[in-house]
mmCIF file of C-alpha atoms and ligand atoms in Angstrom:
data_model
loop_
_atom_site.group_PDB
_atom_site.id
_atom_site.type_symbol
_atom_site.label_atom_id
_atom_site.label_comp_id
_atom_site.label_asym_id
_atom_site.label_seq_id
_atom_site.Cartn_x
_atom_site.Cartn_y
_atom_site.Cartn_z
ATOM 1 C CA MET A 1 4.127 -0.455 -11.493
ATOM 2 C CA ASP A 2 1.386 2.153 -11.583
ATOM 3 C CA SER A 3 -1.218 -0.383 -12.575
ATOM 4 C CA PHE A 4 -0.054 -2.538 -9.683
ATOM 5 C CA VAL A 5 -0.561 0.307 -7.273
ATOM 6 C CA THR A 6 -3.929 1.130 -8.743
ATOM 7 C CA SER A 7 -5.168 -2.411 -8.645
ATOM 8 C CA LYS A 8 -4.217 -2.579 -4.983
ATOM 9 C CA ALA A 9 -5.744 0.785 -4.099
ATOM 10 C CA ARG A 10 -8.788 -0.197 -2.114
ATOM 11 C CA PRO A 11 -10.420 1.759 0.670
ATOM 12 C CA ARG A 12 -10.954 -0.018 3.949
ATOM 13 C CA LYS A 13 -14.573 -0.798 4.498
ATOM 14 C CA THR A 14 -14.463 -1.019 8.256
ATOM 15 C CA GLU A 15 -12.741 2.308 8.882
ATOM 16 C CA LYS A 16 -13.807 3.781 12.214
ATOM 17 C CA ARG A 17 -12.354 7.193 11.622
ATOM 18 C CA ARG A 18 -14.299 9.574 9.457
ATOM 19 C CA ILE A 19 -11.761 9.679 6.680
ATOM 20 C CA SER A 20 -9.538 7.028 5.189
ATOM 21 C CA SER A 21 -7.111 7.384 2.358
ATOM 22 C CA VAL A 22 -5.130 5.382 -0.093
ATOM 23 C CA ALA A 23 -1.864 6.819 -1.291
ATOM 24 C CA SER A 24 -0.095 6.092 -4.536
ATOM 25 C CA LYS A 25 3.632 6.302 -5.131
ATOM 26 C CA THR A 26 3.431 9.583 -7.003
ATOM 27 C CA ARG A 27 5.450 12.455 -5.598
ATOM 28 C CA TRP A 28 4.058 15.924 -4.942
ATOM 29 C CA ALA A 29 3.813 17.966 -8.103
ATOM 30 C CA ALA A 30 5.461 21.371 -8.522
ATOM 31 C CA ALA A 31 4.204 24.083 -6.181
ATOM 32 C CA SER A 32 2.683 26.274 -8.913
ATOM 33 C CA THR A 33 0.384 23.531 -10.211
ATOM 34 C CA ARG A 34 -3.382 24.131 -10.276
ATOM 35 C CA TRP A 35 -5.565 21.275 -9.185
ATOM 36 C CA LEU A 36 -9.052 20.007 -9.785
ATOM 37 C CA GLU A 37 -10.796 18.078 -7.070
ATOM 38 C CA ILE A 38 -13.260 15.529 -8.366
ATOM 39 C CA GLY A 39 -15.732 14.186 -5.849
ATOM 40 C CA VAL A 40 -18.240 11.385 -6.311
ATOM 41 C CA PRO A 41 -20.909 10.505 -3.712
ATOM 42 C CA ALA A 42 -21.271 6.747 -3.504
ATOM 43 C CA HIS A 43 -22.991 4.033 -1.530
ATOM 44 C CA ALA A 44 -20.646 1.941 0.665
ATOM 45 C CA GLU A 45 -20.999 -0.980 -1.716
ATOM 46 C CA ALA A 46 -19.872 1.118 -4.656
ATOM 47 C CA VAL A 47 -16.913 2.841 -2.946
ATOM 48 C CA GLU A 48 -14.363 0.287 -3.989
ATOM 49 C CA ALA A 49 -15.334 0.335 -7.658
ATOM 50 C CA VAL A 50 -15.593 4.158 -7.737
ATOM 51 C CA SER A 51 -12.173 4.403 -6.036
ATOM 52 C CA GLU A 52 -10.681 2.160 -8.656
ATOM 53 C CA ILE A 53 -11.961 4.437 -11.411
ATOM 54 C CA LEU A 54 -10.870 7.690 -9.771
ATOM 55 C CA SER A 55 -7.442 6.282 -8.948
ATOM 56 C CA ARG A 56 -6.819 6.027 -12.696
ATOM 57 C CA TYR A 57 -7.073 9.798 -12.967
ATOM 58 C CA GLY A 58 -5.958 11.136 -9.581
ATOM 59 C CA HIS A 59 -2.432 12.319 -8.951
ATOM 60 C CA ASN A 60 -1.737 11.238 -5.378
ATOM 61 C CA GLY A 61 -4.177 8.423 -4.921
ATOM 62 C CA ILE A 62 -7.716 8.859 -3.730
ATOM 63 C CA ALA A 63 -9.417 9.796 -0.482
ATOM 64 C CA VAL A 64 -12.631 8.329 0.831
ATOM 65 C CA GLU A 65 -14.751 10.369 3.211
ATOM 66 C CA LEU A 66 -16.920 8.150 5.340
ATOM 67 C CA PRO A 67 -20.161 9.333 6.918
ATOM 68 C CA LEU A 68 -20.063 9.940 10.678
ATOM 69 C CA ALA A 69 -23.165 7.805 10.922
ATOM 70 C CA PRO A 70 -24.247 5.638 8.000
ATOM 71 C CA ARG A 71 -27.359 7.085 6.363
ATOM 72 C CA GLY A 72 -27.523 4.565 3.554
ATOM 73 C CA GLY A 73 -27.636 5.781 -0.028
ATOM 74 C CA ALA A 74 -24.657 7.573 -1.545
ATOM 75 C CA ASP A 75 -23.336 8.722 1.848
ATOM 76 C CA HIS A 76 -19.616 8.209 1.175
ATOM 77 C CA THR A 77 -17.587 10.575 -0.985
ATOM 78 C CA VAL A 78 -14.653 9.417 -3.068
ATOM 79 C CA LYS A 79 -12.259 12.208 -4.033
ATOM 80 C CA ALA A 80 -9.323 12.455 -6.363
ATOM 81 C CA TYR A 81 -7.106 15.349 -7.317
ATOM 82 C CA LEU A 82 -5.796 15.902 -10.791
ATOM 83 C CA VAL A 83 -3.580 18.511 -12.336
ATOM 84 C CA GLU A 84 -5.546 21.163 -14.233
ATOM 85 C CA ASP A 85 -3.740 20.851 -17.542
ATOM 86 C CA ALA A 86 -4.769 20.506 -21.197
ATOM 87 C CA ASP A 87 -5.878 16.885 -20.626
ATOM 88 C CA ALA A 88 -7.925 17.537 -17.497
ATOM 89 C CA ALA A 89 -11.290 18.007 -19.208
ATOM 90 C CA ALA A 90 -10.850 14.797 -21.200
ATOM 91 C CA LYS A 91 -9.917 12.908 -18.027
ATOM 92 C CA VAL A 92 -12.993 14.186 -16.196
ATOM 93 C CA ALA A 93 -15.143 13.180 -19.164
ATOM 94 C CA ASP A 94 -13.548 9.698 -19.178
ATOM 95 C CA ALA A 95 -14.138 9.325 -15.448
ATOM 96 C CA ARG A 96 -17.807 10.375 -15.879
ATOM 97 C CA ASP A 97 -18.157 7.864 -18.647
ATOM 98 C CA ALA A 98 -16.613 5.035 -16.627
ATOM 99 C CA LEU A 99 -18.846 5.897 -13.648
ATOM 100 C CA GLY A 100 -21.856 5.770 -15.942
ATOM 101 C CA HIS A 101 -20.902 2.235 -16.925
ATOM 102 C CA LEU A 102 -20.561 1.326 -13.253
ATOM 103 C CA GLN A 103 -24.044 2.570 -12.503
ATOM 104 C CA ALA A 104 -25.251 0.204 -15.180
ATOM 105 C CA PHE A 105 -23.972 -2.682 -13.016
ATOM 106 C CA GLY A 106 -26.383 -1.575 -10.300
ATOM 107 C CA LEU A 107 -23.687 -1.447 -7.621
ATOM 108 C CA GLY A 108 -25.618 0.695 -5.158
ATOM 109 C CA PRO A 109 -26.282 4.391 -5.747
ATOM 110 C CA ILE A 110 -23.533 6.556 -7.227
ATOM 111 C CA GLY A 111 -24.080 10.337 -7.304
ATOM 112 C CA GLU A 112 -23.057 12.981 -9.801
ATOM 113 C CA LEU A 113 -19.377 13.667 -10.247
ATOM 114 C CA ALA A 114 -18.567 17.195 -9.030
ATOM 115 C CA VAL A 115 -15.494 19.164 -10.095
ATOM 116 C CA ARG A 116 -13.942 21.986 -8.070
ATOM 117 C CA ALA A 117 -10.767 23.989 -8.673
ATOM 118 C CA VAL A 118 -8.524 24.129 -5.618
ATOM 119 C CA ASP A 119 -5.366 26.074 -5.001
ATOM 120 C CA ASP A 120 -2.250 24.286 -3.870
ATOM 121 C CA GLU A 121 -2.505 24.986 -0.214
ATOM 122 C CA ASP A 122 -6.111 23.845 -0.007
ATOM 123 C CA TRP A 123 -5.225 20.682 -1.794
ATOM 124 C CA LEU A 124 -2.205 19.928 0.311
ATOM 125 C CA GLU A 125 -4.093 20.525 3.534
ATOM 126 C CA ALA A 126 -7.088 18.538 2.325
ATOM 127 C CA TRP A 127 -4.817 15.701 1.347
ATOM 128 C CA LYS A 128 -2.875 15.754 4.611
ATOM 129 C CA ALA A 129 -6.109 15.677 6.583
ATOM 130 C CA THR A 130 -7.014 12.389 4.933
ATOM 131 C CA VAL A 131 -3.864 10.653 6.137
ATOM 132 C CA THR A 132 -4.283 9.511 9.706
ATOM 133 C CA PRO A 133 -2.103 7.240 11.867
ATOM 134 C CA ILE A 134 -2.989 3.586 11.725
ATOM 135 C CA HIS A 135 -2.313 0.819 14.212
ATOM 136 C CA ILE A 136 -1.211 -2.525 12.763
ATOM 137 C CA GLY A 137 0.125 -5.340 14.937
ATOM 138 C CA ARG A 138 2.801 -3.813 17.146
ATOM 139 C CA PHE A 139 3.222 -0.824 14.847
ATOM 140 C CA LEU A 140 1.770 2.643 14.640
ATOM 141 C CA VAL A 141 2.263 3.915 11.088
ATOM 142 C CA ARG A 142 1.892 7.672 10.910
ATOM 143 C CA PRO A 143 2.558 10.422 8.375
ATOM 144 C CA THR A 144 5.818 12.312 8.853
ATOM 145 C CA TRP A 145 3.983 15.540 9.792
ATOM 146 C CA SER A 146 2.116 13.894 12.661
ATOM 147 C CA ASP A 147 3.654 13.464 16.108
ATOM 148 C CA ALA A 148 1.251 10.687 17.130
ATOM 149 C CA THR A 149 2.633 8.051 19.475
ATOM 150 C CA GLU A 150 1.007 5.193 21.313
ATOM 151 C CA GLU A 151 2.042 3.460 24.504
ATOM 152 C CA GLY A 152 3.928 0.282 23.671
ATOM 153 C CA ALA A 153 3.659 0.706 19.889
ATOM 154 C CA ILE A 154 6.627 0.892 17.534
ATOM 155 C CA THR A 155 6.259 4.042 15.433
ATOM 156 C CA ILE A 156 6.964 4.136 11.713
ATOM 157 C CA ALA A 157 6.839 7.584 10.088
ATOM 158 C CA LEU A 158 6.191 7.619 6.360
ATOM 159 C CA ASP A 159 5.390 10.267 3.813
ATOM 160 C CA PRO A 160 2.466 8.709 1.970
ATOM 161 C CA GLY A 161 3.185 10.720 -1.184
ATOM 162 C CA MET A 162 6.542 9.045 -1.648
ATOM 163 C CA ALA A 163 5.897 5.391 -2.345
ATOM 164 C CA PHE A 164 3.307 2.704 -2.127
ATOM 165 C CA GLY A 165 3.337 1.171 1.303
ATOM 166 C CA THR A 166 1.730 3.572 3.736
ATOM 167 C CA GLY A 167 0.507 0.656 5.764
ATOM 168 C CA LEU A 168 -3.054 1.113 4.630
ATOM 169 C CA HIS A 169 -3.251 -1.618 2.068
ATOM 170 C CA PRO A 170 -4.402 -5.046 3.340
ATOM 171 C CA THR A 171 -1.321 -6.832 1.976
ATOM 172 C CA THR A 172 1.030 -4.425 3.745
ATOM 173 C CA GLN A 173 -0.993 -4.823 6.923
ATOM 174 C CA GLN A 174 -0.803 -8.595 6.663
ATOM 175 C CA CYS A 175 2.975 -8.427 6.298
ATOM 176 C CA LEU A 176 3.339 -5.956 9.177
ATOM 177 C CA GLU A 177 1.388 -8.358 11.348
ATOM 178 C CA ALA A 178 3.809 -11.164 10.462
ATOM 179 C CA VAL A 179 6.736 -8.828 11.169
ATOM 180 C CA SER A 180 5.069 -8.109 14.527
ATOM 181 C CA TYR A 181 4.998 -11.719 15.656
ATOM 182 C CA LEU A 182 8.112 -13.264 14.070
ATOM 183 C CA ASP A 183 11.218 -13.310 16.234
ATOM 184 C CA LEU A 184 13.557 -10.889 14.441
ATOM 185 C CA GLU A 185 16.032 -10.082 17.190
ATOM 186 C CA GLY A 186 19.539 -10.383 15.719
ATOM 187 C CA MET A 187 18.214 -11.820 12.441
ATOM 188 C CA ARG A 188 19.161 -11.118 8.838
ATOM 189 C CA VAL A 189 16.094 -10.029 6.857
ATOM 190 C CA LEU A 190 15.602 -9.641 3.096
ATOM 191 C CA ASP A 191 12.648 -7.544 1.826
ATOM 192 C CA VAL A 192 11.944 -8.194 -1.856
ATOM 193 C CA GLY A 193 9.847 -5.409 -3.433
ATOM 194 C CA THR A 194 10.583 -3.043 -0.582
ATOM 195 C CA GLY A 195 8.603 -0.089 -2.063
ATOM 196 C CA SER A 196 8.591 2.642 0.561
ATOM 197 C CA GLY A 197 10.734 0.386 2.758
ATOM 198 C CA ILE A 198 7.919 0.040 5.287
ATOM 199 C CA LEU A 199 8.482 -3.673 5.991
ATOM 200 C CA ALA A 200 12.274 -3.322 6.023
ATOM 201 C CA ILE A 201 11.989 -0.429 8.485
ATOM 202 C CA ALA A 202 9.559 -2.446 10.607
ATOM 203 C CA ALA A 203 11.990 -5.400 10.657
ATOM 204 C CA ALA A 204 14.892 -3.144 11.659
ATOM 205 C CA LYS A 205 12.784 -1.631 14.432
ATOM 206 C CA ARG A 206 12.015 -5.132 15.729
ATOM 207 C CA GLY A 207 15.715 -5.765 16.255
ATOM 208 C CA ALA A 208 16.867 -7.360 12.988
ATOM 209 C CA ARG A 209 20.667 -7.233 12.819
ATOM 210 C CA GLU A 210 20.811 -6.609 9.094
ATOM 211 C CA VAL A 211 18.048 -5.700 6.630
ATOM 212 C CA VAL A 212 18.466 -5.721 2.868
ATOM 213 C CA GLY A 213 15.648 -4.246 0.738
ATOM 214 C CA VAL A 214 15.514 -4.668 -3.034
ATOM 215 C CA ASP A 215 13.148 -3.177 -5.576
ATOM 216 C CA THR A 216 13.166 -3.135 -9.361
ATOM 217 C CA ASP A 217 11.945 0.488 -9.253
ATOM 218 C CA PRO A 218 14.862 2.870 -8.569
ATOM 219 C CA LEU A 219 12.445 5.516 -7.227
ATOM 220 C CA ALA A 220 11.312 3.034 -4.585
ATOM 221 C CA VAL A 221 14.928 2.367 -3.611
ATOM 222 C CA ARG A 222 15.504 6.084 -3.115
ATOM 223 C CA ALA A 223 12.289 6.422 -1.107
ATOM 224 C CA ALA A 224 13.188 3.407 1.053
ATOM 225 C CA LYS A 225 16.609 4.916 1.828
ATOM 226 C CA GLU A 226 15.091 8.277 2.752
ATOM 227 C CA ASN A 227 12.388 6.653 4.858
ATOM 228 C CA ALA A 228 14.916 4.500 6.721
ATOM 229 C CA GLN A 229 16.863 7.642 7.551
ATOM 230 C CA THR A 230 13.713 9.460 8.725
ATOM 231 C CA ASN A 231 13.016 6.503 10.999
ATOM 232 C CA GLY A 232 16.567 6.330 12.316
ATOM 233 C CA VAL A 233 17.244 2.776 11.151
ATOM 234 C CA ALA A 234 19.842 1.323 8.800
ATOM 235 C CA ILE A 235 18.588 -0.646 5.829
ATOM 236 C CA ASP A 236 20.634 -1.643 2.825
ATOM 237 C CA ALA A 237 18.287 -0.626 -0.030
ATOM 238 C CA ARG A 238 19.350 -1.644 -3.528
ATOM 239 C CA ALA A 239 17.928 -1.737 -7.037
ATOM 240 C CA GLY A 240 17.183 -5.254 -8.216
ATOM 241 C CA SER A 241 15.351 -8.379 -7.194
ATOM 242 C CA ALA A 242 15.880 -11.554 -5.182
ATOM 243 C CA ALA A 243 18.206 -12.954 -7.861
ATOM 244 C CA ASP A 244 20.610 -10.027 -7.355
ATOM 245 C CA VAL A 245 21.226 -10.753 -3.682
ATOM 246 C CA ASP A 246 23.740 -13.218 -2.231
ATOM 247 C CA GLY A 247 23.857 -14.900 1.114
ATOM 248 C CA SER A 248 21.385 -16.491 3.421
ATOM 249 C CA PHE A 249 18.587 -14.803 5.392
ATOM 250 C CA ASP A 250 16.617 -15.883 8.449
ATOM 251 C CA VAL A 251 13.498 -14.116 7.179
ATOM 252 C CA VAL A 252 12.517 -13.205 3.613
ATOM 253 C CA LEU A 253 9.594 -10.809 3.044
ATOM 254 C CA ALA A 254 7.949 -10.618 -0.384
ATOM 255 C CA ASN A 255 4.813 -8.501 -0.812
ATOM 256 C CA LEU A 256 4.578 -8.716 -4.597
ATOM 257 C CA VAL A 257 1.835 -10.064 -6.846
ATOM 258 C CA GLY A 258 1.032 -13.717 -7.642
ATOM 259 C CA PRO A 259 2.705 -14.029 -11.043
ATOM 260 C CA VAL A 260 5.876 -12.315 -9.778
ATOM 261 C CA LEU A 261 5.988 -14.573 -6.725
ATOM 262 C CA VAL A 262 5.774 -17.608 -9.006
ATOM 263 C CA GLN A 263 8.601 -16.200 -11.113
ATOM 264 C CA VAL A 264 10.914 -15.398 -8.197
ATOM 265 C CA ALA A 265 10.028 -18.432 -6.018
ATOM 266 C CA PRO A 266 13.369 -20.244 -6.687
ATOM 267 C CA HIS A 267 15.330 -17.086 -5.817
ATOM 268 C CA LEU A 268 13.332 -16.467 -2.645
ATOM 269 C CA ARG A 269 13.983 -20.077 -1.631
ATOM 270 C CA ALA A 270 17.690 -19.768 -2.418
ATOM 271 C CA ARG A 271 18.036 -16.803 -0.056
ATOM 272 C CA LEU A 272 16.222 -18.500 2.829
ATOM 273 C CA ARG A 273 18.232 -20.450 5.402
ATOM 274 C CA SER A 274 16.827 -23.836 6.411
ATOM 275 C CA SER A 275 13.935 -23.445 8.872
ATOM 276 C CA GLY A 276 13.870 -19.710 8.091
ATOM 277 C CA SER A 277 10.554 -17.935 7.404
ATOM 278 C CA LEU A 278 9.289 -16.660 4.077
ATOM 279 C CA VAL A 279 6.421 -14.163 4.269
ATOM 280 C CA ALA A 280 4.712 -14.026 0.872
ATOM 281 C CA ALA A 281 1.824 -11.624 0.207
ATOM 282 C CA GLY A 282 -0.025 -9.835 -2.568
ATOM 283 C CA ILE A 283 -1.631 -13.146 -3.513
ATOM 284 C CA THR A 284 -5.251 -12.997 -4.636
ATOM 285 C CA THR A 285 -7.401 -15.937 -3.525
ATOM 286 C CA GLU A 286 -7.623 -16.782 -7.212
ATOM 287 C CA ALA A 287 -3.842 -16.983 -7.634
ATOM 288 C CA GLU A 288 -3.199 -18.793 -4.353
ATOM 289 C CA ARG A 289 -3.128 -22.339 -5.672
ATOM 290 C CA GLU A 290 -0.603 -21.518 -8.395
ATOM 291 C CA VAL A 291 1.633 -19.528 -6.053
ATOM 292 C CA LEU A 292 1.538 -22.244 -3.422
ATOM 293 C CA SER A 293 2.485 -24.902 -6.005
ATOM 294 C CA ALA A 294 5.521 -22.853 -6.968
ATOM 295 C CA PHE A 295 6.632 -22.684 -3.322
ATOM 296 C CA VAL A 296 5.907 -26.354 -2.630
ATOM 297 C CA ALA A 297 8.012 -27.234 -5.698
ATOM 298 C CA GLU A 298 10.870 -25.423 -3.934
ATOM 299 C CA GLY A 299 10.411 -27.561 -0.835
ATOM 300 C CA LEU A 300 8.573 -24.939 1.220
ATOM 301 C CA GLY A 301 5.588 -25.656 3.450
ATOM 302 C CA ILE A 302 2.931 -23.382 4.981
ATOM 303 C CA VAL A 303 3.131 -22.521 8.670
ATOM 304 C CA ASP A 304 0.586 -19.694 8.692
ATOM 305 C CA ARG A 305 -2.080 -18.299 6.379
ATOM 306 C CA ASP A 306 -4.132 -15.121 6.564
ATOM 307 C CA GLU A 307 -6.884 -14.004 4.218
ATOM 308 C CA ARG A 308 -8.367 -10.506 4.115
ATOM 309 C CA SER A 309 -10.431 -8.721 1.434
ATOM 310 C CA ASP A 310 -9.490 -11.456 -1.067
ATOM 311 C CA TRP A 311 -5.767 -11.090 -0.335
ATOM 312 C CA VAL A 312 -3.797 -14.023 1.044
ATOM 313 C CA ARG A 313 -0.578 -13.839 3.032
ATOM 314 C CA LEU A 314 1.402 -17.006 3.591
ATOM 315 C CA VAL A 315 4.215 -17.717 6.013
ATOM 316 C CA LEU A 316 6.275 -20.643 4.769
ATOM 317 C CA THR A 317 9.344 -22.438 5.937
ATOM 318 C CA ALA A 318 11.959 -24.671 4.349
HETATM 319 N N1 SAH B 401 6.925 -3.897 0.552
HETATM 320 C C1 SAH B 401 6.009 -2.783 0.393
HETATM 321 C C2 SAH B 401 5.726 -2.481 -1.052
HETATM 322 C C3 SAH B 401 5.009 -3.565 -1.806
HETATM 323 S S1 SAH B 401 4.582 -3.015 -3.443
HETATM 324 C C4 SAH B 401 4.737 -3.063 1.179
HETATM 325 O O1 SAH B 401 4.592 -4.162 1.679
HETATM 326 O O2 SAH B 401 3.894 -2.179 1.293
HETATM 327 C C5 SAH B 401 5.547 -4.108 -4.429
HETATM 328 C C6 SAH B 401 6.909 -3.556 -4.803
HETATM 329 O O3 SAH B 401 7.589 -4.584 -5.492
HETATM 330 C C7 SAH B 401 6.881 -2.363 -5.730
HETATM 331 O O4 SAH B 401 7.654 -1.331 -5.164
HETATM 332 C C8 SAH B 401 7.516 -2.893 -7.033
HETATM 333 O O5 SAH B 401 8.330 -1.924 -7.668
HETATM 334 C C9 SAH B 401 8.341 -4.041 -6.548
HETATM 335 N N2 SAH B 401 8.564 -5.128 -7.482
HETATM 336 C C10 SAH B 401 7.746 -5.600 -8.465
HETATM 337 N N3 SAH B 401 8.297 -6.677 -9.055
HETATM 338 C C11 SAH B 401 9.483 -6.910 -8.442
HETATM 339 C C12 SAH B 401 10.513 -7.894 -8.584
HETATM 340 N N4 SAH B 401 10.439 -8.854 -9.496
HETATM 341 N N5 SAH B 401 11.578 -7.812 -7.765
HETATM 342 C C13 SAH B 401 11.685 -6.835 -6.831
HETATM 343 N N6 SAH B 401 10.751 -5.890 -6.663
HETATM 344 C C14 SAH B 401 9.666 -5.920 -7.440
#
């Protein structure tokens, strides 16, 4: 699960705001914890690779500070926060080492890794400042501590520390866009791999009559339940996968990864009513052909396809 989150943790390259962030599913640590902030200046081209490295060590994901005006060179800063414990020095050394290897690939300039001790409050405030509301399709996804609203937008409030699915990842965005345009009024919706519950909550807010969310990670199920409550919608969140659900759904959402989609394809199909819509995402362009074959073998055909940053989202129907 963690490796899944990490592999999906990519900063957005076209961010207009000064700061973007990528959250992981890790919860806040205990209040007395001491933190180290590690910061690495990096060229835009190297941000993604540096983020990937830091996200292996950081506790609550990574933050990317973008320059107000691009200056070229290492004008972005990638930051991660890690607990200052007995392993911290070794982790910093590992990160330095991995960054050194990256530089050898010649991926644009990468500056020196800087380490700074921060107290809890600083860290929490610094972290919160990196999480800004984001507009996707008909939705405005905002952190729970923000009161941002937008005319005509459907608000989803999520604590980004709780679970993957803050709406920042391209695959989540692609699914939210599908949830924006599909007719969900009075429909039954199944969300497989619900994570934070973001897609299930979005479906409920678009008028779905009944929304079931399943996840193999019990922590995700708990987070999805809490998030549904925060957002004032009812979702039936349960531990398990598509095979553990009965009945027929008008819309099935599945933001997983390619190999898992292939594995669960028959179960996704079995839950979909005829001429219902399956939204499948988390598919790398590389895995697309194999995933599509698995769906075609189940009698499904493509009605819509979206590709973004090497991620493909399909909408299929039976
Ligand atoms: N739906 C959210 C989260 C996607 S992350 C979003 O779109 O942002 C994928 C989630 O799928 C994770 O929470 C993971 O625990 C869960 N998962 C992985 N394999 C699964 C499987 N076979 N069945 C159900 N859930 C699974």
